[in-house]
JSON list of C-alpha atoms in Angstrom, two decimals:
[
{"chain": "A", "resi": 1, "resn": "UNK", "atom": "CA", "xyz": [30.76, 44.14, -69.58]},
{"chain": "A", "resi": 2, "resn": "UNK", "atom": "CA", "xyz": [28.84, 47.39, -69.51]},
{"chain": "A", "resi": 3, "resn": "UNK", "atom": "CA", "xyz": [30.56, 50.20, -67.63]},
{"chain": "A", "resi": 4, "resn": "UNK", "atom": "CA", "xyz": [28.81, 52.10, -64.87]},
{"chain": "A", "resi": 5, "resn": "UNK", "atom": "CA", "xyz": [27.68, 55.71, -65.08]},
{"chain": "A", "resi": 6, "resn": "UNK", "atom": "CA", "xyz": [30.27, 57.98, -63.50]},
{"chain": "A", "resi": 7, "resn": "UNK", "atom": "CA", "xyz": [29.88, 61.53, -62.20]},
{"chain": "A", "resi": 8, "resn": "UNK", "atom": "CA", "xyz": [31.56, 64.39, -64.03]},
{"chain": "A", "resi": 9, "resn": "UNK", "atom": "CA", "xyz": [34.99, 65.23, -62.62]},
{"chain": "A", "resi": 10, "resn": "UNK", "atom": "CA", "xyz": [37.58, 67.89, -63.22]},
{"chain": "A", "resi": 11, "resn": "UNK", "atom": "CA", "xyz": [41.29, 67.51, -63.87]},
{"chain": "A", "resi": 12, "resn": "UNK", "atom": "CA", "xyz": [41.83, 68.65, -60.27]},
{"chain": "A", "resi": 13, "resn": "UNK", "atom": "CA", "xyz": [39.57, 65.81, -59.06]},
{"chain": "A", "resi": 14, "resn": "UNK", "atom": "CA", "xyz": [41.55, 63.27, -61.10]},
{"chain": "A", "resi": 15, "resn": "UNK", "atom": "CA", "xyz": [44.89, 64.63, -59.88]},
{"chain": "A", "resi": 16, "resn": "UNK", "atom": "CA", "xyz": [43.62, 64.62, -56.29]},
{"chain": "A", "resi": 17, "resn": "UNK", "atom": "CA", "xyz": [42.51, 61.00, -56.65]},
{"chain": "A", "resi": 18, "resn": "UNK", "atom": "CA", "xyz": [45.93, 60.12, -58.10]},
{"chain": "A", "resi": 19, "resn": "UNK", "atom": "CA", "xyz": [47.69, 61.87, -55.22]},
{"chain": "A", "resi": 20, "resn": "UNK", "atom": "CA", "xyz": [45.59, 59.86, -52.75]},
{"chain": "A", "resi": 21, "resn": "UNK", "atom": "CA", "xyz": [46.38, 56.62, -54.59]},
{"chain": "A", "resi": 22, "resn": "UNK", "atom": "CA", "xyz": [50.10, 57.38, -54.74]},
{"chain": "A", "resi": 23, "resn": "UNK", "atom": "CA", "xyz": [50.26, 58.28, -51.03]},
{"chain": "A", "resi": 24, "resn": "UNK", "atom": "CA", "xyz": [48.33, 55.17, -50.02]},
{"chain": "A", "resi": 25, "resn": "UNK", "atom": "CA", "xyz": [50.44, 52.95, -52.27]},
{"chain": "A", "resi": 26, "resn": "UNK", "atom": "CA", "xyz": [53.62, 54.49, -50.89]},
{"chain": "A", "resi": 27, "resn": "UNK", "atom": "CA", "xyz": [52.57, 53.46, -47.39]},
{"chain": "A", "resi": 28, "resn": "UNK", "atom": "CA", "xyz": [51.57, 50.05, -48.76]},
{"chain": "A", "resi": 29, "resn": "UNK", "atom": "CA", "xyz": [54.95, 49.60, -50.45]},
{"chain": "A", "resi": 30, "resn": "UNK", "atom": "CA", "xyz": [56.71, 50.51, -47.22]},
{"chain": "A", "resi": 31, "resn": "UNK", "atom": "CA", "xyz": [54.67, 47.91, -45.32]},
{"chain": "A", "resi": 32, "resn": "UNK", "atom": "CA", "xyz": [55.14, 45.25, -48.01]},
{"chain": "A", "resi": 33, "resn": "UNK", "atom": "CA", "xyz": [58.90, 45.90, -48.01]},
{"chain": "A", "resi": 34, "resn": "UNK", "atom": "CA", "xyz": [58.98, 45.73, -44.21]},
{"chain": "A", "resi": 35, "resn": "UNK", "atom": "CA", "xyz": [57.07, 42.43, -44.24]},
{"chain": "A", "resi": 36, "resn": "UNK", "atom": "CA", "xyz": [59.68, 41.02, -46.63]},
{"chain": "A", "resi": 37, "resn": "UNK", "atom": "CA", "xyz": [62.64, 42.50, -44.70]},
{"chain": "A", "resi": 38, "resn": "UNK", "atom": "CA", "xyz": [63.52, 44.77, -47.63]},
{"chain": "A", "resi": 39, "resn": "UNK", "atom": "CA", "xyz": [63.88, 48.50, -48.17]},
{"chain": "A", "resi": 40, "resn": "UNK", "atom": "CA", "xyz": [61.47, 50.21, -50.55]},
{"chain": "A", "resi": 41, "resn": "UNK", "atom": "CA", "xyz": [64.23, 50.62, -53.17]},
{"chain": "A", "resi": 42, "resn": "UNK", "atom": "CA", "xyz": [65.09, 46.93, -52.80]},
{"chain": "A", "resi": 43, "resn": "UNK", "atom": "CA", "xyz": [61.42, 46.13, -53.36]},
{"chain": "A", "resi": 44, "resn": "UNK", "atom": "CA", "xyz": [61.22, 48.44, -56.39]},
{"chain": "A", "resi": 45, "resn": "UNK", "atom": "CA", "xyz": [64.19, 46.64, -57.94]},
{"chain": "A", "resi": 46, "resn": "UNK", "atom": "CA", "xyz": [62.81, 43.20, -57.12]},
{"chain": "A", "resi": 47, "resn": "UNK", "atom": "CA", "xyz": [59.41, 44.15, -58.58]},
{"chain": "A", "resi": 48, "resn": "UNK", "atom": "CA", "xyz": [61.16, 45.25, -61.79]},
{"chain": "A", "resi": 49, "resn": "UNK", "atom": "CA", "xyz": [62.95, 41.89, -61.97]},
{"chain": "A", "resi": 50, "resn": "UNK", "atom": "CA", "xyz": [59.62, 40.10, -61.46]},
{"chain": "A", "resi": 51, "resn": "UNK", "atom": "CA", "xyz": [57.83, 42.15, -64.14]},
{"chain": "A", "resi": 52, "resn": "UNK", "atom": "CA", "xyz": [60.57, 41.76, -66.75]},
{"chain": "A", "resi": 53, "resn": "UNK", "atom": "CA", "xyz": [60.14, 39.30, -69.58]},
{"chain": "A", "resi": 54, "resn": "UNK", "atom": "CA", "xyz": [63.87, 38.58, -69.59]},
{"chain": "A", "resi": 55, "resn": "UNK", "atom": "CA", "xyz": [66.77, 38.89, -67.16]},
{"chain": "A", "resi": 56, "resn": "UNK", "atom": "CA", "xyz": [67.60, 42.50, -66.31]},
{"chain": "A", "resi": 57, "resn": "UNK", "atom": "CA", "xyz": [70.96, 44.18, -65.82]},
{"chain": "A", "resi": 58, "resn": "UNK", "atom": "CA", "xyz": [72.25, 46.23, -62.93]},
{"chain": "A", "resi": 59, "resn": "UNK", "atom": "CA", "xyz": [72.03, 49.27, -65.21]},
{"chain": "A", "resi": 60, "resn": "UNK", "atom": "CA", "xyz": [68.33, 48.57, -65.84]},
{"chain": "A", "resi": 61, "resn": "UNK", "atom": "CA", "xyz": [67.74, 48.44, -62.09]},
{"chain": "A", "resi": 62, "resn": "UNK", "atom": "CA", "xyz": [69.73, 51.62, -61.44]},
{"chain": "A", "resi": 63, "resn": "UNK", "atom": "CA", "xyz": [67.54, 53.49, -63.89]},
{"chain": "A", "resi": 64, "resn": "UNK", "atom": "CA", "xyz": [64.34, 52.05, -62.47]},
{"chain": "A", "resi": 65, "resn": "UNK", "atom": "CA", "xyz": [65.23, 52.84, -58.84]},
{"chain": "A", "resi": 66, "resn": "UNK", "atom": "CA", "xyz": [66.88, 56.17, -59.71]},
{"chain": "A", "resi": 67, "resn": "UNK", "atom": "CA", "xyz": [70.17, 55.22, -58.05]},
{"chain": "A", "resi": 68, "resn": "UNK", "atom": "CA", "xyz": [73.76, 54.82, -59.19]},
{"chain": "A", "resi": 69, "resn": "UNK", "atom": "CA", "xyz": [75.08, 51.50, -60.45]},
{"chain": "A", "resi": 70, "resn": "UNK", "atom": "CA", "xyz": [77.24, 51.41, -57.31]},
{"chain": "A", "resi": 71, "resn": "UNK", "atom": "CA", "xyz": [74.12, 51.65, -55.12]},
{"chain": "A", "resi": 72, "resn": "UNK", "atom": "CA", "xyz": [72.50, 48.90, -57.18]},
{"chain": "A", "resi": 73, "resn": "UNK", "atom": "CA", "xyz": [75.39, 46.63, -56.25]},
{"chain": "A", "resi": 74, "resn": "UNK", "atom": "CA", "xyz": [74.39, 46.99, -52.60]},
{"chain": "A", "resi": 75, "resn": "UNK", "atom": "CA", "xyz": [70.72, 46.42, -53.45]},
{"chain": "A", "resi": 76, "resn": "UNK", "atom": "CA", "xyz": [71.58, 43.29, -55.43]},
{"chain": "A", "resi": 77, "resn": "UNK", "atom": "CA", "xyz": [73.79, 42.03, -52.60]},
{"chain": "A", "resi": 78, "resn": "UNK", "atom": "CA", "xyz": [70.86, 42.36, -50.16]},
{"chain": "A", "resi": 79, "resn": "UNK", "atom": "CA", "xyz": [68.37, 40.80, -52.60]},
{"chain": "A", "resi": 80, "resn": "UNK", "atom": "CA", "xyz": [70.73, 37.92, -53.29]},
{"chain": "A", "resi": 81, "resn": "UNK", "atom": "CA", "xyz": [71.46, 37.33, -49.58]},
{"chain": "A", "resi": 82, "resn": "UNK", "atom": "CA", "xyz": [67.70, 37.40, -48.91]},
{"chain": "A", "resi": 83, "resn": "UNK", "atom": "CA", "xyz": [67.10, 34.74, -51.56]},
{"chain": "A", "resi": 84, "resn": "UNK", "atom": "CA", "xyz": [65.14, 37.05, -53.89]},
{"chain": "A", "resi": 85, "resn": "UNK", "atom": "CA", "xyz": [67.40, 37.14, -56.96]},
{"chain": "A", "resi": 86, "resn": "UNK", "atom": "CA", "xyz": [70.24, 35.32, -58.66]},
{"chain": "A", "resi": 87, "resn": "UNK", "atom": "CA", "xyz": [73.01, 36.99, -60.64]},
{"chain": "A", "resi": 88, "resn": "UNK", "atom": "CA", "xyz": [74.65, 35.34, -63.61]},
{"chain": "A", "resi": 89, "resn": "UNK", "atom": "CA", "xyz": [77.45, 36.73, -65.78]},
{"chain": "A", "resi": 90, "resn": "UNK", "atom": "CA", "xyz": [76.46, 37.91, -69.24]},
{"chain": "A", "resi": 91, "resn": "UNK", "atom": "CA", "xyz": [77.92, 35.28, -71.60]},
{"chain": "A", "resi": 92, "resn": "UNK", "atom": "CA", "xyz": [78.98, 37.93, -74.11]},
{"chain": "A", "resi": 93, "resn": "UNK", "atom": "CA", "xyz": [80.24, 40.59, -71.68]},
{"chain": "A", "resi": 94, "resn": "UNK", "atom": "CA", "xyz": [81.68, 39.35, -68.37]},
{"chain": "A", "resi": 95, "resn": "UNK", "atom": "CA", "xyz": [81.47, 42.88, -66.91]},
{"chain": "A", "resi": 96, "resn": "UNK", "atom": "CA", "xyz": [77.67, 42.70, -66.96]},
{"chain": "A", "resi": 97, "resn": "UNK", "atom": "CA", "xyz": [75.38, 40.47, -64.93]},
{"chain": "A", "resi": 98, "resn": "UNK", "atom": "CA", "xyz": [71.90, 39.27, -65.63]},
{"chain": "A", "resi": 99, "resn": "UNK", "atom": "CA", "xyz": [69.51, 39.30, -62.70]},
{"chain": "A", "resi": 100, "resn": "UNK", "atom": "CA", "xyz": [66.58, 36.89, -62.38]},
{"chain": "A", "resi": 101, "resn": "UNK", "atom": "CA", "xyz": [64.04, 36.26, -59.64]},
{"chain": "A", "resi": 102, "resn": "UNK", "atom": "CA", "xyz": [64.24, 33.18, -57.46]},
{"chain": "A", "resi": 103, "resn": "UNK", "atom": "CA", "xyz": [60.87, 31.40, -57.95]},
{"chain": "A", "resi": 104, "resn": "UNK", "atom": "CA", "xyz": [60.34, 30.81, -54.22]},
{"chain": "A", "resi": 105, "resn": "UNK", "atom": "CA", "xyz": [60.82, 34.54, -53.58]},
{"chain": "A", "resi": 106, "resn": "UNK", "atom": "CA", "xyz": [58.23, 35.39, -56.21]},
{"chain": "A", "resi": 107, "resn": "UNK", "atom": "CA", "xyz": [55.84, 33.07, -54.36]},
{"chain": "A", "resi": 108, "resn": "UNK", "atom": "CA", "xyz": [56.61, 34.85, -51.05]},
{"chain": "A", "resi": 109, "resn": "UNK", "atom": "CA", "xyz": [55.76, 38.20, -52.58]},
{"chain": "A", "resi": 110, "resn": "UNK", "atom": "CA", "xyz": [52.60, 36.80, -54.18]},
{"chain": "A", "resi": 111, "resn": "UNK", "atom": "CA", "xyz": [51.47, 35.47, -50.80]},
{"chain": "A", "resi": 112, "resn": "UNK", "atom": "CA", "xyz": [51.72, 38.99, -49.34]},
{"chain": "A", "resi": 113, "resn": "UNK", "atom": "CA", "xyz": [50.60, 41.01, -52.40]},
{"chain": "A", "resi": 114, "resn": "UNK", "atom": "CA", "xyz": [48.08, 38.55, -53.86]},
{"chain": "A", "resi": 115, "resn": "UNK", "atom": "CA", "xyz": [45.06, 39.61, -51.80]},
{"chain": "A", "resi": 116, "resn": "UNK", "atom": "CA", "xyz": [45.49, 43.25, -52.85]},
{"chain": "A", "resi": 117, "resn": "UNK", "atom": "CA", "xyz": [45.94, 42.18, -56.46]},
{"chain": "A", "resi": 118, "resn": "UNK", "atom": "CA", "xyz": [42.68, 40.21, -56.24]},
{"chain": "A", "resi": 119, "resn": "UNK", "atom": "CA", "xyz": [40.86, 43.30, -54.94]},
{"chain": "A", "resi": 120, "resn": "UNK", "atom": "CA", "xyz": [42.23, 45.37, -57.81]},
{"chain": "A", "resi": 121, "resn": "UNK", "atom": "CA", "xyz": [41.05, 42.70, -60.25]},
{"chain": "A", "resi": 122, "resn": "UNK", "atom": "CA", "xyz": [37.55, 42.92, -58.73]},
{"chain": "A", "resi": 123, "resn": "UNK", "atom": "CA", "xyz": [37.63, 46.70, -59.11]},
{"chain": "A", "resi": 124, "resn": "UNK", "atom": "CA", "xyz": [38.67, 46.39, -62.77]},
{"chain": "A", "resi": 125, "resn": "UNK", "atom": "CA", "xyz": [35.70, 44.07, -63.37]},
{"chain": "A", "resi": 126, "resn": "UNK", "atom": "CA", "xyz": [33.41, 47.05, -62.70]},
{"chain": "A", "resi": 127, "resn": "UNK", "atom": "CA", "xyz": [34.65, 48.80, -65.84]},
{"chain": "A", "resi": 128, "resn": "UNK", "atom": "CA", "xyz": [34.14, 48.08, -69.52]},
{"chain": "A", "resi": 129, "resn": "UNK", "atom": "CA", "xyz": [37.03, 47.16, -71.77]},
{"chain": "A", "resi": 130, "resn": "UNK", "atom": "CA", "xyz": [36.91, 50.66, -73.30]},
{"chain": "A", "resi": 131, "resn": "UNK", "atom": "CA", "xyz": [36.98, 52.28, -69.86]},
{"chain": "A", "resi": 132, "resn": "UNK", "atom": "CA", "xyz": [39.91, 50.11, -68.79]},
{"chain": "A", "resi": 133, "resn": "UNK", "atom": "CA", "xyz": [41.72, 51.12, -71.97]},
{"chain": "A", "resi": 134, "resn": "UNK", "atom": "CA", "xyz": [41.29, 54.81, -71.07]},
{"chain": "A", "resi": 135, "resn": "UNK", "atom": "CA", "xyz": [42.32, 54.21, -67.45]},
{"chain": "A", "resi": 136, "resn": "UNK", "atom": "CA", "xyz": [45.39, 52.26, -68.55]},
{"chain": "A", "resi": 137, "resn": "UNK", "atom": "CA", "xyz": [46.31, 54.88, -71.13]},
{"chain": "A", "resi": 138, "resn": "UNK", "atom": "CA", "xyz": [46.03, 57.64, -68.54]},
{"chain": "A", "resi": 139, "resn": "UNK", "atom": "CA", "xyz": [48.02, 55.75, -65.90]},
{"chain": "A", "resi": 140, "resn": "UNK", "atom": "CA", "xyz": [50.71, 54.86, -68.44]},
{"chain": "A", "resi": 141, "resn": "UNK", "atom": "CA", "xyz": [50.95, 58.50, -69.52]},
{"chain": "A", "resi": 142, "resn": "UNK", "atom": "CA", "xyz": [51.05, 59.70, -65.90]},
{"chain": "A", "resi": 143, "resn": "UNK", "atom": "CA", "xyz": [53.83, 57.20, -65.11]},
{"chain": "A", "resi": 144, "resn": "UNK", "atom": "CA", "xyz": [55.83, 58.37, -68.14]},
{"chain": "A", "resi": 145, "resn": "UNK", "atom": "CA", "xyz": [55.41, 61.99, -67.05]},
{"chain": "A", "resi": 146, "resn": "UNK", "atom": "CA", "xyz": [56.51, 61.10, -63.51]},
{"chain": "A", "resi": 147, "resn": "UNK", "atom": "CA", "xyz": [59.62, 59.32, -64.82]},
{"chain": "A", "resi": 148, "resn": "UNK", "atom": "CA", "xyz": [60.47, 62.29, -67.05]},
{"chain": "A", "resi": 149, "resn": "UNK", "atom": "CA", "xyz": [59.95, 64.72, -64.18]},
{"chain": "A", "resi": 150, "resn": "UNK", "atom": "CA", "xyz": [62.15, 62.57, -61.93]},
{"chain": "A", "resi": 151, "resn": "UNK", "atom": "CA", "xyz": [64.91, 62.44, -64.53]},
{"chain": "A", "resi": 152, "resn": "UNK", "atom": "CA", "xyz": [64.74, 66.18, -65.27]},
{"chain": "A", "resi": 153, "resn": "UNK", "atom": "CA", "xyz": [64.14, 67.61, -61.82]},
{"chain": "A", "resi": 154, "resn": "UNK", "atom": "CA", "xyz": [65.43, 65.32, -59.11]}
]
């Protein structure tokens, strides 16, 4: 697909657009979490479990949500009680657990998030593969910077 012509923008314009996106998505995450009877941190952890290619550990989730492993225990208790995740002991280290998503819970989230995902897919269709590569590279870099800043400063 051929990309569209885009107006010239400055770094300040791009950062302003990112700030708007982040603020809007923050409100969206709060509403999505509320609709699922979760907290935002619970939702962040559940999303990480959903996105993972393999079971995740409590330590993985603690790092992702920027909380202690003790706080993750509470998050996992709520997610498990809500039917979102299952915990299984690590077969090689009984002190660790592996966390996986309950398929029905993934379907519940998809029912709520799916329409927004479809709109994002439509938006992506307006850009060429090369443009999407640049957008993805920039977003990935911005996310890495945000994680580094969070680790170093918060």
